[in-house]
């Protein structure tokens, strides 16, 4: 079996399950109890707790181990859970959503429930709803109500496109889509509310614990005011106004994929927002250090190479991470060194021979307006700047006052991408798998498939046999989680992966292993090893 730090059982029939080396999963007996538990934990949240992510029957607690240990987190949860079932979230800022009940599935759904369409609308609008948790997409709230007694089946075949603002029903939940996306909920109406606005003081209109009432509207009368927000969706918080920046570079060719990344936007998982950020954080930090930047500055992450960039003014640059030819005006230069980059010169990161992701830093850092405190691109949720394209121009910030440091005396080399050893910490659902699955996980060699990107990487190898076949309610996820779908072959979630999921997690790659996985490319072999208990 996967070595497990063990689960702790507390009051309220509560279990504390391991979720890697930076998180725990607190499991309780029901959705109502999970809502109450999240509210209680949020009210007493200590520093060092990065995320509290409620879900159907769990609350994920993610910590910064430099500020708060997992042992301290377990003790905090145990001390906070007394009478959790009696606690209820209190949100004085109740939201009213104006809805035009014109959904494509309204009549059919009413018939399934034995109601007329008018009666379904009446029941929906007379109920008082609460956001239990978010997931699926940033700002997508799963709403529950004691007044809503129906269990609505999802569509047999999900739609490939659900429009922004669609209001739907699924199971015992209601919800509204913040952006256009595929989906299998039954659509009963439309709202024009700004459900997710990363520039607003309250980015998610329907955050966990929010009370919601649906109100019928007609025509275009679908706008909904945001509580505590005197800003329009286009306005920006004062602390996110761009710093002083100047023209920097122009993209000639982005290669397979090039994005702006910094160290990400942790702390917003409860709103459905992934941490994102550079996949190989060590390489991104090193690139910044080489040109004298703070480690938090934005860099360009180039996947598999092929990036061509022209400087608009004299710059300094460094390239780290994946290994391949680097040419400045046709002349090869070394990685892991700071180089002058004259205005008008073209820098070419050729196709990488080893590793998957290279990092280009310039002195002063790449610019752009932060979104939720980060300049990182989230390719799944569409948050932050879009992936770079030919002719995109990127600003560069003011050079730091500190000089370019002396080159670090470290024997840099190509990433090992033929075979990588990955340390695994216990996952919360190891007991959902047969003993043979745990043996196979650590004894077999796994191969990264072509289905690998910033969201996650699918692995090829033996199917991991399940000991339980029942459906797992949605629960919080972390980067590095090994989710096992019905096929039995795991997918490792990465920085842009979903913040909740419904496949059992057998184990979790350690935080240190994530940088190694960032350099794995299709065909790379992975061997899993047990992480040392901390």
Short mmCIF file of C-alpha atoms in Angstrom, two decimals:
data_model
loop_
_atom_site.label_atom_id
_atom_site.label_comp_id
_atom_site.label_asym_id
_atom_site.label_seq_id
_atom_site.Cartn_x
_atom_site.Cartn_y
_atom_site.Cartn_z
CA UNK A 1 0.00 0.00 0.00
CA UNK A 2 0.99 3.64 -0.37
CA UNK A 3 2.72 4.71 2.81
CA UNK A 4 0.17 6.81 4.59
CA UNK A 5 0.72 9.34 7.31
CA UNK A 6 -2.57 8.01 8.61
CA UNK A 7 -5.95 9.59 8.99
CA UNK A 8 -7.06 11.24 12.19
CA UNK A 9 -10.64 11.01 13.36
CA UNK A 10 -12.14 13.87 15.29
CA UNK A 11 -15.57 15.02 16.45
CA UNK A 12 -18.57 15.18 14.13
CA UNK A 13 -17.48 11.89 12.49
CA UNK A 14 -14.62 13.81 10.88
CA UNK A 15 -11.48 12.38 9.30
CA UNK A 16 -8.25 14.19 8.46
CA UNK A 17 -6.67 12.62 5.38
CA UNK A 18 -3.22 13.26 3.86
CA UNK A 19 -3.00 15.23 0.60
CA UNK A 20 0.72 15.33 -0.20
CA UNK A 21 3.32 17.26 1.75
CA UNK A 22 1.55 20.65 1.83
CA UNK A 23 -2.12 19.90 2.43
CA UNK A 24 -4.65 17.83 4.32
CA UNK A 25 -8.19 16.88 3.35
CA UNK A 26 -10.79 17.15 6.10
CA UNK A 27 -13.70 14.79 5.44
CA UNK A 28 -17.06 15.08 7.18
CA UNK A 29 -20.36 13.24 6.88
CA UNK A 30 -22.48 15.54 4.71
CA UNK A 31 -22.58 18.59 2.49
CA UNK A 32 -24.34 20.66 5.18
CA UNK A 33 -21.63 19.72 7.69
CA UNK A 34 -18.91 20.59 5.17
CA UNK A 35 -20.44 24.04 4.62
CA UNK A 36 -20.57 24.64 8.36
CA UNK A 37 -17.04 23.31 8.88
CA UNK A 38 -15.62 25.59 6.19
CA UNK A 39 -17.33 28.60 7.77
CA UNK A 40 -15.91 27.73 11.16
CA UNK A 41 -12.39 27.21 9.83
CA UNK A 42 -12.53 30.43 7.81
CA UNK A 43 -13.54 32.37 10.92
CA UNK A 44 -10.45 31.20 12.83
CA UNK A 45 -8.00 30.89 9.94
CA UNK A 46 -4.39 31.28 11.11
CA UNK A 47 -1.54 32.77 9.13
CA UNK A 48 0.26 30.23 6.97
CA UNK A 49 -2.96 28.59 5.75
CA UNK A 50 -2.82 29.37 2.02
CA UNK A 51 -6.14 27.89 0.92
CA UNK A 52 -9.37 26.58 2.42
CA UNK A 53 -11.33 24.81 -0.31
CA UNK A 54 -14.80 23.49 0.55
CA UNK A 55 -16.37 20.75 -1.54
CA UNK A 56 -19.22 18.24 -1.33
CA UNK A 57 -18.08 16.51 1.88
CA UNK A 58 -14.59 17.83 2.46
CA UNK A 59 -12.53 20.93 3.14
CA UNK A 60 -9.00 21.07 1.71
CA UNK A 61 -6.47 22.87 3.94
CA UNK A 62 -3.30 23.92 2.09
CA UNK A 63 -0.42 25.43 4.03
CA UNK A 64 2.87 27.22 3.50
CA UNK A 65 5.14 24.88 5.48
CA UNK A 66 7.65 27.70 6.07
CA UNK A 67 4.97 29.48 8.11
CA UNK A 68 2.65 26.71 9.34
CA UNK A 69 3.26 22.97 9.55
CA UNK A 70 0.86 20.21 8.60
CA UNK A 71 0.98 19.02 12.22
CA UNK A 72 -0.15 22.47 13.35
CA UNK A 73 -2.89 22.44 10.72
CA UNK A 74 -4.20 19.09 11.96
CA UNK A 75 -4.24 20.35 15.54
CA UNK A 76 -6.03 23.54 14.48
CA UNK A 77 -8.72 21.59 12.61
CA UNK A 78 -9.28 19.24 15.54
CA UNK A 79 -9.59 22.14 17.97
CA UNK A 80 -11.99 24.03 15.69
CA UNK A 81 -14.47 21.30 14.85
CA UNK A 82 -16.41 21.07 18.08
CA UNK A 83 -20.09 21.80 17.33
CA UNK A 84 -19.22 22.38 13.68
CA UNK A 85 -22.58 21.05 12.62
CA UNK A 86 -24.31 23.93 14.39
CA UNK A 87 -22.19 26.60 12.73
CA UNK A 88 -23.66 28.24 9.66
CA UNK A 89 -22.01 30.68 7.29
CA UNK A 90 -23.24 34.23 7.71
CA UNK A 91 -22.89 36.49 4.68
CA UNK A 92 -24.60 39.83 5.18
CA UNK A 93 -24.15 40.64 1.49
CA UNK A 94 -26.89 38.51 -0.01
CA UNK A 95 -26.87 38.52 -3.80
CA UNK A 96 -29.94 38.79 -5.98
CA UNK A 97 -29.53 37.35 -9.46
CA UNK A 98 -31.92 38.68 -12.07
CA UNK A 99 -32.76 35.76 -14.38
CA UNK A 100 -34.64 35.52 -17.64
CA UNK A 101 -36.17 32.05 -17.50
CA UNK A 102 -35.66 31.18 -21.14
CA UNK A 103 -33.36 28.15 -20.82
CA UNK A 104 -33.28 25.50 -23.53
CA UNK A 105 -34.07 22.76 -20.99
CA UNK A 106 -36.71 24.55 -18.93
CA UNK A 107 -39.77 22.74 -20.29
CA UNK A 108 -38.15 19.29 -20.36
CA UNK A 109 -36.73 19.69 -16.84
CA UNK A 110 -40.11 20.77 -15.49
CA UNK A 111 -41.69 17.69 -17.07
CA UNK A 112 -39.01 15.42 -15.53
CA UNK A 113 -39.87 16.85 -12.11
CA UNK A 114 -43.62 16.58 -12.63
CA UNK A 115 -44.08 20.35 -12.67
CA UNK A 116 -45.18 23.00 -15.09
CA UNK A 117 -42.50 25.40 -16.30
CA UNK A 118 -44.11 28.21 -14.31
CA UNK A 119 -44.13 26.11 -11.14
CA UNK A 120 -40.45 25.20 -11.59
CA UNK A 121 -39.61 28.91 -11.89
CA UNK A 122 -41.68 29.67 -8.80
CA UNK A 123 -39.90 26.99 -6.77
CA UNK A 124 -36.50 28.18 -7.99
CA UNK A 125 -37.14 31.82 -7.15
CA UNK A 126 -38.84 31.20 -3.80
CA UNK A 127 -35.89 29.17 -2.43
CA UNK A 128 -33.08 30.84 -0.49
CA UNK A 129 -29.80 29.47 -1.78
CA UNK A 130 -26.29 29.31 -0.33
CA UNK A 131 -23.04 28.81 -2.23
CA UNK A 132 -21.68 25.54 -0.86
CA UNK A 133 -18.43 25.59 -2.81
CA UNK A 134 -16.94 26.62 -6.14
CA UNK A 135 -15.17 24.65 -8.80
CA UNK A 136 -15.20 23.61 -12.44
CA UNK A 137 -14.38 27.20 -13.48
CA UNK A 138 -13.39 30.38 -11.60
CA UNK A 139 -16.49 31.82 -9.95
CA UNK A 140 -18.74 28.82 -10.71
CA UNK A 141 -20.68 28.39 -7.47
CA UNK A 142 -22.53 25.22 -6.48
CA UNK A 143 -25.70 26.52 -4.78
CA UNK A 144 -27.83 24.50 -2.35
CA UNK A 145 -31.08 25.24 -0.56
CA UNK A 146 -33.14 23.43 2.09
CA UNK A 147 -36.18 24.67 0.16
CA UNK A 148 -35.12 22.81 -3.01
CA UNK A 149 -36.04 19.14 -2.68
CA UNK A 150 -35.38 17.99 -6.25
CA UNK A 151 -32.56 15.85 -7.61
CA UNK A 152 -32.19 16.85 -11.26
CA UNK A 153 -30.39 14.43 -13.60
CA UNK A 154 -27.61 15.85 -15.75
CA UNK A 155 -27.91 15.76 -19.52
CA UNK A 156 -27.04 12.33 -20.97
CA UNK A 157 -24.57 14.05 -23.35
CA UNK A 158 -22.92 17.29 -22.18
CA UNK A 159 -23.09 20.33 -24.44
CA UNK A 160 -19.85 21.37 -26.08
CA UNK A 161 -20.80 25.02 -25.53
CA UNK A 162 -22.78 26.55 -22.67
CA UNK A 163 -23.04 30.35 -22.97
CA UNK A 164 -21.81 32.73 -20.32
CA UNK A 165 -24.54 33.57 -17.80
CA UNK A 166 -26.54 30.36 -18.32
CA UNK A 167 -28.39 29.29 -15.15
CA UNK A 168 -28.72 25.57 -14.66
CA UNK A 169 -29.67 22.67 -12.42
CA UNK A 170 -27.83 19.40 -11.71
CA UNK A 171 -28.37 16.99 -8.85
CA UNK A 172 -29.45 19.05 -5.85
CA UNK A 173 -27.44 22.07 -7.05
CA UNK A 174 -28.19 25.22 -8.99
CA UNK A 175 -25.50 27.40 -10.57
CA UNK A 176 -24.63 29.98 -13.20
CA UNK A 177 -21.82 29.72 -15.76
CA UNK A 178 -19.31 32.62 -15.44
CA UNK A 179 -17.84 31.99 -18.91
CA UNK A 180 -18.55 30.02 -22.04
CA UNK A 181 -17.58 26.41 -21.47
CA UNK A 182 -18.76 22.84 -22.08
CA UNK A 183 -21.23 21.56 -19.52
CA UNK A 184 -23.87 18.97 -18.72
CA UNK A 185 -26.24 20.93 -16.46
CA UNK A 186 -29.86 21.48 -17.50
CA UNK A 187 -30.26 25.11 -18.53
CA UNK A 188 -33.34 26.95 -17.27
CA UNK A 189 -32.44 30.63 -17.68
CA UNK A 190 -29.91 33.38 -18.27
CA UNK A 191 -28.39 36.09 -16.09
CA UNK A 192 -26.33 39.08 -17.15
CA UNK A 193 -24.52 39.31 -13.82
CA UNK A 194 -20.74 39.67 -13.77
CA UNK A 195 -20.16 36.38 -11.99
CA UNK A 196 -16.37 36.55 -12.02
CA UNK A 197 -14.37 39.78 -12.27
CA UNK A 198 -10.73 39.40 -11.20
CA UNK A 199 -10.34 43.20 -10.98
CA UNK A 200 -13.15 43.65 -8.45
CA UNK A 201 -12.58 43.73 -4.67
CA UNK A 202 -14.75 40.61 -4.55
CA UNK A 203 -13.65 38.64 -7.65
CA UNK A 204 -16.28 35.89 -7.39
CA UNK A 205 -19.83 37.16 -6.97
CA UNK A 206 -20.87 33.70 -5.74
CA UNK A 207 -18.14 32.88 -3.22
CA UNK A 208 -18.58 30.04 -0.68
CA UNK A 209 -21.04 31.02 2.05
CA UNK A 210 -22.82 33.69 -0.02
CA UNK A 211 -26.62 33.76 0.25
CA UNK A 212 -28.37 34.01 -3.11
CA UNK A 213 -31.91 34.70 -4.31
CA UNK A 214 -33.00 34.30 -7.92
CA UNK A 215 -35.44 36.89 -9.24
CA UNK A 216 -37.36 36.68 -12.52
CA UNK A 217 -36.52 39.39 -15.04
CA UNK A 218 -37.59 40.18 -18.56
CA UNK A 219 -35.75 41.27 -21.68
CA UNK A 220 -32.31 42.71 -20.96
CA UNK A 221 -32.99 43.37 -17.30
CA UNK A 222 -30.40 40.86 -16.14
CA UNK A 223 -27.63 42.93 -14.56
CA UNK A 224 -26.90 42.25 -10.92
CA UNK A 225 -25.12 44.60 -8.54
CA UNK A 226 -22.02 43.39 -6.71
CA UNK A 227 -22.08 43.79 -2.93
CA UNK A 228 -19.39 46.13 -1.60
CA UNK A 229 -18.31 46.98 -5.14
CA UNK A 230 -18.57 50.45 -6.56
CA UNK A 231 -16.46 49.45 -9.54
CA UNK A 232 -17.32 48.27 -13.00
CA UNK A 233 -15.97 44.92 -14.23
CA UNK A 234 -13.40 46.80 -16.31
CA UNK A 235 -11.97 48.85 -13.43
CA UNK A 236 -8.82 47.87 -11.54
CA UNK A 237 -7.91 47.86 -7.89
CA UNK A 238 -5.39 50.59 -7.02
CA UNK A 239 -2.83 48.04 -5.86
CA UNK A 240 -2.90 46.40 -9.29
CA UNK A 241 -2.11 49.47 -11.38
CA UNK A 242 0.84 48.63 -13.60
CA UNK A 243 4.25 49.82 -12.43
CA UNK A 244 6.37 52.07 -14.64
CA UNK A 245 7.22 50.10 -17.75
CA UNK A 246 8.68 50.74 -21.20
CA UNK A 247 8.65 48.94 -24.55
CA UNK A 248 10.66 45.77 -24.20
CA UNK A 249 10.39 42.95 -26.73
CA UNK A 250 8.35 41.81 -29.72
CA UNK A 251 7.42 38.18 -30.32
CA UNK A 252 8.43 36.97 -33.80
CA UNK A 253 7.46 33.31 -33.30
CA UNK A 254 6.07 31.87 -30.05
CA UNK A 255 7.00 28.27 -30.83
CA UNK A 256 4.72 25.49 -29.60
CA UNK A 257 3.51 27.50 -26.59
CA UNK A 258 4.93 30.57 -24.87
CA UNK A 259 3.30 32.22 -21.86
CA UNK A 260 4.12 34.83 -19.25
CA UNK A 261 4.62 33.27 -15.83
CA UNK A 262 5.75 34.39 -12.39
CA UNK A 263 5.39 32.45 -9.14
CA UNK A 264 1.62 32.30 -9.50
CA UNK A 265 -1.49 33.38 -7.61
CA UNK A 266 -1.90 31.08 -4.58
CA UNK A 267 -4.74 31.68 -2.16
CA UNK A 268 -7.73 31.83 -4.52
CA UNK A 269 -8.57 28.14 -4.86
CA UNK A 270 -11.81 28.56 -2.91
CA UNK A 271 -13.00 30.79 -5.79
CA UNK A 272 -12.10 28.14 -8.37
CA UNK A 273 -8.80 29.81 -9.35
CA UNK A 274 -5.72 27.60 -9.80
CA UNK A 275 -2.29 28.76 -8.55
CA UNK A 276 -0.74 28.74 -12.06
CA UNK A 277 2.78 30.20 -12.29
CA UNK A 278 5.98 28.75 -13.73
CA UNK A 279 5.89 24.95 -13.77
CA UNK A 280 9.64 24.75 -13.10
CA UNK A 281 9.81 27.35 -10.37
CA UNK A 282 13.48 26.71 -9.62
CA UNK A 283 14.49 27.52 -13.20
CA UNK A 284 12.31 30.64 -13.25
CA UNK A 285 13.82 31.88 -10.00
CA UNK A 286 17.35 31.20 -11.26
CA UNK A 287 16.74 33.09 -14.52
CA UNK A 288 15.62 36.13 -12.53
CA UNK A 289 18.56 35.95 -10.15
CA UNK A 290 21.04 35.81 -13.04
CA UNK A 291 19.90 39.23 -14.31
CA UNK A 292 19.59 40.76 -10.84
CA UNK A 293 15.78 40.64 -10.60
CA UNK A 294 13.68 39.67 -7.60
CA UNK A 295 12.67 36.02 -7.98
CA UNK A 296 9.02 37.05 -8.29
CA UNK A 297 9.37 38.87 -11.64
CA UNK A 298 7.53 37.53 -14.69
CA UNK A 299 9.45 35.48 -17.24
CA UNK A 300 8.53 33.85 -20.54
CA UNK A 301 7.96 30.10 -20.25
CA UNK A 302 8.65 28.46 -23.63
CA UNK A 303 7.36 24.91 -24.11
CA UNK A 304 9.59 22.70 -26.30
CA UNK A 305 11.34 25.75 -27.80
CA UNK A 306 10.96 27.49 -31.14
CA UNK A 307 10.69 30.95 -29.54
CA UNK A 308 11.97 33.98 -31.47
CA UNK A 309 11.98 37.42 -29.79
CA UNK A 310 13.37 40.82 -30.85
CA UNK A 311 14.50 43.45 -28.34
CA UNK A 312 12.93 46.91 -28.71
CA UNK A 313 15.72 48.46 -26.61
CA UNK A 314 19.01 47.44 -25.02
CA UNK A 315 18.37 44.71 -22.47
CA UNK A 316 20.04 41.99 -20.43
CA UNK A 317 18.67 38.43 -20.52
CA UNK A 318 19.25 34.90 -19.22
CA UNK A 319 17.80 31.55 -20.27
CA UNK A 320 17.40 28.56 -17.93
CA UNK A 321 15.51 25.27 -17.76
CA UNK A 322 15.21 23.07 -20.86
CA UNK A 323 18.36 22.57 -22.94
CA UNK A 324 18.78 23.49 -26.59
CA UNK A 325 20.62 25.91 -28.87
CA UNK A 326 20.27 29.58 -27.90
CA UNK A 327 21.21 32.09 -30.60
CA UNK A 328 21.51 35.86 -30.39
CA UNK A 329 21.71 37.42 -33.89
CA UNK A 330 22.71 33.99 -35.17
CA UNK A 331 25.53 33.43 -32.66
CA UNK A 332 25.21 30.74 -30.00
CA UNK A 333 25.26 31.86 -26.38
CA UNK A 334 25.30 29.85 -23.16
CA UNK A 335 22.35 29.20 -20.86
CA UNK A 336 22.54 30.09 -17.18
CA UNK A 337 24.48 33.28 -17.89
CA UNK A 338 23.44 36.93 -18.16
CA UNK A 339 24.00 38.38 -21.65
CA UNK A 340 23.61 41.81 -23.19
CA UNK A 341 20.78 42.01 -25.75
CA UNK A 342 21.14 44.97 -28.11
CA UNK A 343 18.06 46.73 -29.49
CA UNK A 344 16.92 45.13 -32.76
CA UNK A 345 18.73 41.83 -32.14
CA UNK A 346 16.75 38.58 -32.43
CA UNK A 347 17.00 35.97 -29.70
CA UNK A 348 16.15 32.43 -30.81
CA UNK A 349 15.47 29.58 -28.41
CA UNK A 350 15.68 26.66 -30.83
CA UNK A 351 13.79 23.42 -30.30
CA UNK A 352 14.83 21.88 -27.01
CA UNK A 353 16.92 18.71 -27.04
CA UNK A 354 16.42 17.95 -23.33
CA UNK A 355 13.61 19.00 -21.03
CA UNK A 356 10.29 20.58 -21.94
CA UNK A 357 10.23 24.16 -20.63
CA UNK A 358 12.77 26.95 -20.92
CA UNK A 359 12.63 30.29 -19.08
CA UNK A 360 13.63 33.66 -20.51
CA UNK A 361 14.17 36.47 -18.00
CA UNK A 362 15.07 40.08 -18.80
CA UNK A 363 16.48 42.61 -16.39
CA UNK A 364 13.53 44.59 -15.02
CA UNK A 365 11.08 41.76 -15.58
CA UNK A 366 8.34 41.41 -18.17
CA UNK A 367 5.39 43.71 -17.59
CA UNK A 368 1.64 43.79 -17.92
CA UNK A 369 -1.25 44.29 -15.53
CA UNK A 370 -1.43 41.73 -12.71
CA UNK A 371 -4.59 39.64 -12.36
CA UNK A 372 -5.26 38.61 -8.77
CA UNK A 373 -1.72 39.68 -7.94
CA UNK A 374 0.03 37.70 -10.69
CA UNK A 375 1.04 38.16 -14.33
CA UNK A 376 0.78 34.40 -14.94
CA UNK A 377 -1.24 32.88 -17.77
CA UNK A 378 -3.77 30.22 -16.73
CA UNK A 379 -4.41 28.26 -19.93
CA UNK A 380 -7.39 26.33 -18.55
CA UNK A 381 -9.37 29.16 -16.96
CA UNK A 382 -8.29 31.94 -19.36
CA UNK A 383 -7.07 34.14 -16.48
CA UNK A 384 -4.11 36.46 -17.00
CA UNK A 385 -2.56 37.37 -20.35
CA UNK A 386 -3.36 35.04 -23.24
CA UNK A 387 -0.63 32.79 -24.68
CA UNK A 388 1.87 34.82 -26.68
CA UNK A 389 1.42 35.23 -30.43
CA UNK A 390 3.51 36.59 -33.27
CA UNK A 391 3.78 40.41 -33.17
CA UNK A 392 2.81 40.63 -29.50
CA UNK A 393 4.74 43.40 -27.75
CA UNK A 394 5.67 42.98 -24.09
CA UNK A 395 6.79 45.81 -21.86
CA UNK A 396 9.74 45.56 -19.51
CA UNK A 397 9.94 47.15 -16.08
CA UNK A 398 12.53 49.52 -14.71
CA UNK A 399 15.90 47.92 -14.01
CA UNK A 400 16.47 47.10 -10.35
CA UNK A 401 18.99 49.19 -8.40
CA UNK A 402 21.12 46.16 -7.59
CA UNK A 403 23.84 45.22 -10.11
CA UNK A 404 23.87 42.05 -12.20
CA UNK A 405 25.42 39.48 -9.88
CA UNK A 406 28.56 37.50 -10.54
CA UNK A 407 27.63 34.26 -12.33
CA UNK A 408 26.74 31.51 -9.90
CA UNK A 409 29.48 28.87 -9.68
CA UNK A 410 27.15 25.93 -10.19
CA UNK A 411 27.70 23.16 -12.76
CA UNK A 412 24.44 23.63 -14.69
CA UNK A 413 23.51 20.85 -17.05
CA UNK A 414 20.73 19.54 -19.23
CA UNK A 415 17.58 18.33 -17.45
CA UNK A 416 17.32 14.56 -17.11
CA UNK A 417 14.31 13.76 -19.25
CA UNK A 418 14.91 10.12 -20.23
CA UNK A 419 13.93 8.78 -16.82
CA UNK A 420 12.94 10.73 -13.72
CA UNK A 421 12.47 9.58 -10.15
CA UNK A 422 9.46 11.27 -8.56
CA UNK A 423 8.83 11.31 -4.81
CA UNK A 424 5.21 10.60 -3.86
CA UNK A 425 3.54 11.53 -0.59
CA UNK A 426 0.30 9.83 0.53
CA UNK A 427 -2.97 10.70 -1.15
CA UNK A 428 -6.37 10.78 0.56
CA UNK A 429 -7.95 7.92 -1.40
CA UNK A 430 -5.24 5.24 -1.36
CA UNK A 431 -7.77 2.95 0.34
CA UNK A 432 -9.98 3.13 -2.74
CA UNK A 433 -7.45 0.96 -4.59
CA UNK A 434 -6.48 -2.69 -4.45
CA UNK A 435 -3.14 -3.66 -2.92
CA UNK A 436 -1.97 -4.57 -6.42
CA UNK A 437 -2.50 -0.96 -7.53
CA UNK A 438 -0.15 0.44 -4.92
CA UNK A 439 2.45 -2.18 -5.80
CA UNK A 440 2.17 -1.35 -9.51
CA UNK A 441 2.39 2.38 -8.84
CA UNK A 442 5.83 2.06 -7.27
CA UNK A 443 7.22 -0.97 -9.09
CA UNK A 444 6.29 -0.21 -12.70
CA UNK A 445 7.82 2.34 -15.05
CA UNK A 446 5.33 4.93 -16.29
CA UNK A 447 5.55 6.91 -19.52
CA UNK A 448 4.41 10.49 -20.15
CA UNK A 449 1.96 10.50 -23.06
CA UNK A 450 1.30 13.19 -25.66
CA UNK A 451 -1.62 14.37 -23.47
CA UNK A 452 0.64 16.59 -21.36
CA UNK A 453 0.34 20.36 -20.87
CA UNK A 454 0.20 22.95 -18.09
CA UNK A 455 -3.06 21.46 -16.78
CA UNK A 456 -1.71 17.96 -16.25
CA UNK A 457 0.03 14.97 -17.76
CA UNK A 458 -1.56 11.64 -18.53
CA UNK A 459 0.59 8.57 -17.93
CA UNK A 460 0.75 5.25 -19.74
CA UNK A 461 1.24 2.06 -17.78
CA UNK A 462 -0.77 -0.71 -16.15
CA UNK A 463 -4.32 0.01 -15.06
CA UNK A 464 -4.54 0.59 -11.30
CA UNK A 465 -7.24 -1.69 -9.93
CA UNK A 466 -9.91 -0.11 -7.72
CA UNK A 467 -11.20 -1.64 -4.50
CA UNK A 468 -14.22 0.69 -4.63
CA UNK A 469 -16.26 1.57 -7.69
CA UNK A 470 -18.73 4.03 -6.19
CA UNK A 471 -18.75 7.69 -7.24
CA UNK A 472 -16.51 10.06 -5.32
CA UNK A 473 -18.09 13.42 -4.47
CA UNK A 474 -16.11 16.39 -5.75
CA UNK A 475 -13.21 17.40 -3.48
CA UNK A 476 -10.29 19.81 -3.44
CA UNK A 477 -7.20 19.12 -5.54
CA UNK A 478 -3.57 20.30 -5.46
CA UNK A 479 -0.79 20.42 -8.07
CA UNK A 480 0.91 17.03 -8.09
CA UNK A 481 -2.24 15.03 -7.30
CA UNK A 482 -2.36 11.66 -9.09
CA UNK A 483 -6.01 11.38 -10.09
CA UNK A 484 -7.07 7.95 -11.34
CA UNK A 485 -10.02 7.97 -13.78
CA UNK A 486 -12.04 4.85 -14.66
CA UNK A 487 -9.36 3.81 -17.20
CA UNK A 488 -7.05 3.15 -14.23
CA UNK A 489 -4.15 5.17 -15.68
CA UNK A 490 -3.26 8.21 -13.59
CA UNK A 491 -3.09 11.85 -14.56
CA UNK A 492 -0.80 14.17 -12.61
CA UNK A 493 -2.40 17.57 -12.10
CA UNK A 494 -0.12 20.59 -12.63
CA UNK A 495 -0.28 24.32 -11.87
CA UNK A 496 -3.22 25.17 -14.17
CA UNK A 497 -5.22 22.10 -13.18
CA UNK A 498 -8.74 22.21 -11.73
CA UNK A 499 -9.03 23.07 -8.04
CA UNK A 500 -11.68 20.39 -7.42
CA UNK A 501 -12.22 16.98 -8.97
CA UNK A 502 -14.18 13.77 -8.66
CA UNK A 503 -11.56 11.09 -9.39
CA UNK A 504 -9.80 9.46 -6.41
CA UNK A 505 -6.25 10.61 -5.66
CA UNK A 506 -3.98 7.67 -4.85
CA UNK A 507 -0.86 9.75 -4.11
CA UNK A 508 0.57 13.25 -4.55
CA UNK A 509 3.93 14.27 -6.01
CA UNK A 510 5.91 16.24 -3.45
CA UNK A 511 6.27 19.96 -3.93
CA UNK A 512 9.96 19.52 -4.78
CA UNK A 513 9.11 16.94 -7.47
CA UNK A 514 6.91 19.39 -9.40
CA UNK A 515 9.96 21.12 -10.93
CA UNK A 516 11.21 17.75 -12.21
CA UNK A 517 7.82 16.93 -13.71
CA UNK A 518 7.82 20.32 -15.49
CA UNK A 519 10.76 19.10 -17.60
CA UNK A 520 9.18 15.73 -18.47
CA UNK A 521 8.23 15.51 -22.14
CA UNK A 522 6.18 12.92 -24.06
CA UNK A 523 8.11 9.67 -23.84
CA UNK A 524 9.82 10.48 -20.53
CA UNK A 525 9.81 7.50 -18.16
CA UNK A 526 8.79 8.05 -14.54
CA UNK A 527 9.66 5.90 -11.53
CA UNK A 528 7.77 6.67 -8.36
CA UNK A 529 9.39 6.46 -4.94
CA UNK A 530 7.96 6.85 -1.43
CA UNK A 531 8.66 10.30 -0.01
CA UNK A 532 10.22 10.41 3.42
CA UNK A 533 7.72 11.15 6.15
CA UNK A 534 8.08 14.63 7.64
#
